[in-house]
Short mmCIF file of C-alpha atoms in Angstrom, two decimals:
data_model
loop_
_atom_site.label_atom_id
_atom_site.label_comp_id
_atom_site.label_asym_id
_atom_site.label_seq_id
_atom_site.Cartn_x
_atom_site.Cartn_y
_atom_site.Cartn_z
CA MET A 10 -3.52 4.74 11.66
CA ASN A 11 -3.34 3.50 15.29
CA GLN A 12 -5.68 4.69 18.20
CA ASN A 13 -2.96 7.41 19.57
CA ASP A 14 -2.96 8.81 16.13
CA HIS A 15 -6.71 9.18 16.69
CA VAL A 16 -6.57 10.48 20.16
CA ALA A 17 -3.70 13.42 18.92
CA ALA A 18 -5.64 13.76 15.78
CA VAL A 19 -9.48 14.85 17.94
CA GLN A 20 -7.69 17.04 19.99
CA ALA A 21 -6.00 18.75 16.96
CA GLU A 22 -9.05 18.72 15.02
CA THR A 23 -10.97 20.30 17.67
CA ALA A 24 -8.34 23.11 18.29
CA ARG A 25 -8.96 23.65 14.25
CA PHE A 26 -12.63 23.79 14.69
CA VAL A 27 -12.47 26.31 17.80
CA ALA A 28 -10.08 28.59 16.13
CA ALA A 29 -12.03 28.80 13.13
CA VAL A 30 -15.19 29.92 15.00
CA ARG A 31 -13.91 31.68 17.77
CA SER A 32 -14.02 35.22 16.28
CA ALA A 33 -17.07 34.10 14.03
CA ASP A 34 -20.75 35.28 13.97
CA PRO A 35 -22.31 32.39 15.62
CA ALA A 36 -25.43 32.93 13.65
CA THR A 37 -23.90 32.72 10.31
CA PRO A 38 -25.50 29.91 8.08
CA VAL A 39 -24.02 26.58 7.19
CA PRO A 40 -24.23 25.57 3.61
CA THR A 41 -23.11 21.97 4.29
CA CYS A 42 -25.42 21.76 7.01
CA PRO A 43 -28.96 23.01 5.73
CA ASP A 44 -31.03 24.98 8.42
CA TRP A 45 -27.72 25.26 11.06
CA THR A 46 -26.00 28.06 12.24
CA LEU A 47 -22.60 27.92 13.21
CA VAL A 48 -23.42 28.32 17.02
CA ASP A 49 -26.12 24.94 15.81
CA LEU A 50 -22.81 23.19 14.60
CA VAL A 51 -20.45 23.73 17.37
CA ARG A 52 -23.25 22.84 19.96
CA HIS A 53 -24.06 19.41 17.85
CA ALA A 54 -20.24 18.71 17.63
CA GLY A 55 -19.51 19.66 21.34
CA SER A 56 -22.58 17.51 22.71
CA VAL A 57 -21.38 14.54 20.77
CA GLN A 58 -17.86 14.34 22.38
CA ARG A 59 -19.74 14.52 25.92
CA TRP A 60 -21.70 12.08 25.13
CA PHE A 61 -18.95 9.87 23.88
CA THR A 62 -16.79 10.48 26.54
CA SER A 63 -19.74 9.46 29.05
CA LEU A 64 -20.12 6.40 27.18
CA LEU A 65 -16.13 5.43 27.58
CA LEU A 66 -15.98 6.50 30.78
CA GLN A 67 -18.97 3.84 31.68
CA ARG A 68 -17.47 1.40 30.04
CA ILE A 69 -21.11 0.14 28.53
CA GLN A 70 -21.21 -3.37 27.78
CA GLN A 71 -24.64 -2.86 26.08
CA PRO A 72 -26.57 0.00 23.82
CA PRO A 73 -27.65 2.69 26.29
CA THR A 74 -31.36 3.05 27.26
CA GLU A 75 -31.15 6.59 27.95
CA ARG A 76 -29.03 9.60 27.31
CA ARG A 77 -28.41 11.59 30.58
CA VAL A 78 -25.44 13.93 29.88
CA ASP A 79 -24.54 17.36 31.60
CA LEU A 80 -23.81 19.16 28.58
CA LYS A 81 -22.78 22.07 30.68
CA LEU A 82 -24.18 24.19 27.66
CA PRO A 83 -23.27 28.05 28.01
CA GLU A 84 -25.95 30.62 28.29
CA ARG A 85 -24.12 33.11 25.53
CA ALA A 86 -23.58 32.14 21.83
CA GLU A 87 -20.16 33.66 21.61
CA ASP A 88 -19.17 31.12 24.63
CA TYR A 89 -19.70 28.21 22.68
CA PRO A 90 -15.72 27.89 20.78
CA ALA A 91 -14.48 27.50 24.49
CA TRP A 92 -17.19 25.40 25.68
CA LEU A 93 -15.99 23.15 22.53
CA ALA A 94 -12.71 23.17 23.58
CA GLU A 95 -13.94 22.08 27.37
CA ALA A 96 -15.49 19.37 25.75
CA ALA A 97 -12.29 17.92 23.95
CA ALA A 98 -10.25 18.54 27.38
CA GLU A 99 -12.61 16.23 29.05
CA ALA A 100 -12.62 13.54 26.02
CA ASP A 101 -8.64 13.54 26.28
CA THR A 102 -9.03 13.25 29.76
CA ALA A 103 -11.36 10.13 29.40
CA PHE A 104 -8.62 8.43 26.70
CA ALA A 105 -6.21 8.61 29.05
CA SER A 106 -8.10 6.99 31.88
CA ILE A 107 -9.04 3.85 30.06
CA ASP A 108 -7.78 1.04 28.56
CA LEU A 109 -8.89 1.70 24.54
CA ASP A 110 -8.25 -1.83 23.76
CA ALA A 111 -10.96 -2.51 26.46
CA PRO A 112 -14.38 -4.76 25.36
CA MET A 113 -16.63 -2.18 24.83
CA TRP A 114 -20.18 -2.25 23.40
CA ALA A 115 -20.26 -0.13 19.71
CA TRP A 116 -22.94 0.68 17.26
CA GLY A 117 -20.11 -0.35 14.47
CA ILE A 118 -17.76 -3.26 13.82
CA ASP A 119 -15.15 -2.93 16.16
CA GLN A 120 -16.14 -3.57 19.79
CA HIS A 121 -13.90 -1.86 21.81
CA ALA A 122 -13.36 1.63 23.47
CA ARG A 123 -11.02 2.85 20.69
CA PHE A 124 -14.15 2.73 18.10
CA TRP A 125 -15.63 5.76 20.22
CA VAL A 126 -12.11 7.82 19.89
CA ARG A 127 -12.37 7.05 16.19
CA ARG A 128 -15.62 8.22 15.31
CA MET A 129 -15.30 10.81 17.75
CA LEU A 130 -12.30 12.14 15.38
CA PHE A 131 -14.31 11.95 11.96
CA GLU A 132 -17.29 13.17 13.24
CA THR A 133 -15.34 16.49 14.78
CA LEU A 134 -13.50 16.47 11.57
CA VAL A 135 -16.06 16.76 8.92
CA HIS A 136 -17.90 19.46 10.78
CA ARG A 137 -14.68 21.50 11.25
CA VAL A 138 -14.90 21.15 7.77
CA ASP A 139 -18.55 22.58 7.59
CA ALA A 140 -17.52 25.23 9.81
CA GLU A 141 -14.51 26.42 7.66
CA LEU A 142 -16.57 26.08 4.58
CA ALA A 143 -19.44 28.27 5.63
CA LEU A 144 -16.55 30.68 6.81
CA GLY A 145 -14.64 31.00 3.48
CA LEU A 146 -11.74 29.38 5.10
CA ALA A 147 -9.36 26.73 3.43
CA ALA A 148 -10.86 23.19 4.44
CA ASP A 149 -7.78 20.72 3.52
CA ILE A 150 -7.79 17.58 5.34
CA ASP A 151 -4.35 15.62 5.89
CA PRO A 152 -4.86 12.87 3.26
CA VAL A 153 -3.72 9.70 5.54
CA LEU A 154 -6.22 11.16 8.02
CA ALA A 155 -8.59 11.24 5.19
CA ALA A 156 -7.91 8.00 3.79
CA ASP A 157 -8.24 6.39 7.49
CA GLY A 158 -11.98 8.25 7.33
CA VAL A 159 -12.86 6.56 4.15
CA ASP A 160 -12.32 2.95 5.70
CA GLU A 161 -14.05 4.08 8.86
CA PHE A 162 -17.19 5.41 6.87
CA LEU A 163 -17.50 2.31 5.08
CA THR A 164 -16.90 -0.25 7.65
CA ASN A 165 -19.54 0.94 9.83
CA LEU A 166 -22.17 2.51 7.56
CA PRO A 167 -23.55 -1.16 7.02
CA ASN A 168 -24.46 -0.80 11.13
CA ALA A 169 -26.12 2.52 10.93
CA SER A 170 -29.35 1.86 9.76
CA PHE A 171 -30.69 3.61 13.21
CA PHE A 172 -29.74 6.87 12.85
CA ALA A 173 -28.98 6.47 9.16
CA PRO A 174 -32.74 4.72 8.03
CA ARG A 175 -32.01 5.50 4.33
CA THR A 176 -28.98 3.02 4.52
CA ALA A 177 -31.90 0.25 4.07
CA GLU A 178 -32.38 0.87 0.92
CA LEU A 179 -29.07 0.05 -0.13
CA ARG A 180 -29.85 -3.65 -2.00
CA ALA A 181 -29.04 -4.69 -5.15
CA GLU A 182 -28.67 -8.55 -7.46
CA HIS A 183 -24.70 -8.19 -5.73
CA ARG A 184 -23.77 -5.09 -7.53
CA ALA A 185 -20.23 -3.55 -6.42
CA ILE A 186 -18.92 0.23 -6.42
CA ARG A 187 -15.06 0.85 -6.11
CA PHE A 188 -14.02 3.73 -4.48
CA THR A 189 -9.98 4.68 -5.64
CA ARG A 190 -8.13 6.82 -4.22
CA THR A 191 -5.51 8.65 -6.42
CA ASP A 192 -3.25 10.59 -4.28
CA GLY A 193 -1.90 7.41 -2.17
CA ALA A 194 -2.82 3.61 -1.55
CA GLY A 195 -6.27 3.13 -0.78
CA ASP A 196 -9.34 0.95 -2.59
CA TRP A 197 -12.94 0.02 -1.22
CA LEU A 198 -15.15 -2.28 -2.83
CA VAL A 199 -18.51 -2.36 -1.67
CA ARG A 200 -20.83 -4.95 -2.42
CA LEU A 201 -24.61 -4.62 -2.58
CA ARG A 202 -26.52 -7.48 -2.42
CA PRO A 203 -30.52 -8.35 -1.62
CA ASP A 204 -30.11 -8.74 2.12
CA GLY A 205 -27.84 -5.57 2.44
CA PHE A 206 -24.35 -4.21 1.76
CA GLY A 207 -20.63 -4.29 3.04
CA LEU A 208 -17.02 -4.20 2.19
CA GLU A 209 -15.49 -6.61 0.51
CA ALA A 210 -11.77 -8.16 0.48
CA GLY A 211 -10.43 -8.80 -3.43
CA ASP A 212 -10.18 -7.15 -6.60
CA ALA A 213 -13.49 -8.45 -7.79
CA ALA A 214 -15.03 -6.42 -10.79
CA ALA A 215 -16.58 -3.30 -10.08
CA ASP A 216 -20.28 -2.38 -11.62
CA ALA A 217 -18.99 1.34 -11.01
CA THR A 218 -16.56 3.19 -9.78
CA VAL A 219 -15.33 6.50 -8.21
CA SER A 220 -11.92 8.02 -8.03
CA GLY A 221 -10.50 11.19 -6.20
CA SER A 222 -7.92 12.15 -3.24
CA ALA A 223 -8.73 10.81 -0.11
CA ALA A 224 -10.12 14.61 1.17
CA ASP A 225 -12.66 14.57 -1.99
CA LEU A 226 -13.86 10.79 -1.34
CA LEU A 227 -14.33 11.49 2.17
CA LEU A 228 -16.45 14.69 1.61
CA LEU A 229 -17.98 12.76 -1.40
CA LEU A 230 -19.06 9.84 1.18
CA TYR A 231 -20.17 12.26 3.58
CA GLY A 232 -22.50 14.55 1.48
CA ARG A 233 -20.03 17.29 1.37
CA LEU A 234 -18.86 17.49 -1.76
CA ASP A 235 -20.78 16.54 -5.16
CA ARG A 236 -19.68 13.60 -7.43
CA SER A 237 -19.57 16.29 -10.41
CA ALA A 238 -16.74 18.11 -8.69
CA PRO A 239 -13.19 18.53 -10.25
CA GLY A 240 -10.86 16.06 -9.53
CA VAL A 241 -14.06 13.19 -8.89
CA THR A 242 -14.25 10.30 -11.54
CA VAL A 243 -17.18 8.27 -11.69
CA ALA A 244 -17.77 5.45 -14.36
CA GLY A 245 -20.02 2.85 -14.75
CA ASP A 246 -23.48 1.99 -13.79
CA GLY A 247 -24.81 5.69 -13.10
CA GLU A 248 -28.01 3.96 -11.45
CA LEU A 249 -26.22 2.24 -8.91
CA LEU A 250 -24.00 5.29 -7.96
CA ASP A 251 -27.65 7.37 -7.83
CA LEU A 252 -28.79 4.70 -5.11
CA TRP A 253 -25.87 4.91 -3.37
CA PHE A 254 -25.54 8.62 -3.27
CA ALA A 255 -29.39 8.91 -2.35
CA ASN A 256 -29.16 6.54 0.70
CA SER A 257 -25.69 6.66 2.34
CA ALA A 258 -24.46 9.99 3.69
CA PHE A 259 -25.11 10.63 7.10
#
């Protein structure tokens, strides 16, 4: 997928999110986000979109030192779906007004404005799934989009320690986990080293493997699916997988 695909997908995923929650009870619990209700979920997703949009419009070149964004929070819980739609519209205007290939600070590996579009996409997608699951709706994910999300997650996770501190525990004596997509092309080898972890190119042997559809892998990585779920196959070093899943989700 390219940045134009990501831009379009942000809008599509937000529209689906809004459609799911528009007529729902804002107090509905969200099982995949313990202690949150639907209104908490929507508030979080819209706040993240507005924060990322602010960063893009500022073209920041170094880590921000403060987080001052006018979130325009509505007074009534029932107005949050429309508020989320407005956040996506503001983001789309920002995407069109800047060069997404321009250099820009990002917490991940890709130090360009496009990083924030891709990050916004998968933040929105995962929470759209949270909402649909909470409401008993079908929470399917386009396979190509899901595979891109797996890649985005595994590429950036080594840089996420400032908000996912447990990733500091992902250390081992050069042990590798292979994540393999079963519904199309997609294979990722993550190596855990004494000084860190990260994706590794090539076809080196893995100490543990996790296989599933692109959608299942994405939800598994984000902690929305258990590795014992139907359609997911795990093999190899169980302790290594325990270490990974206990410390990698965010």
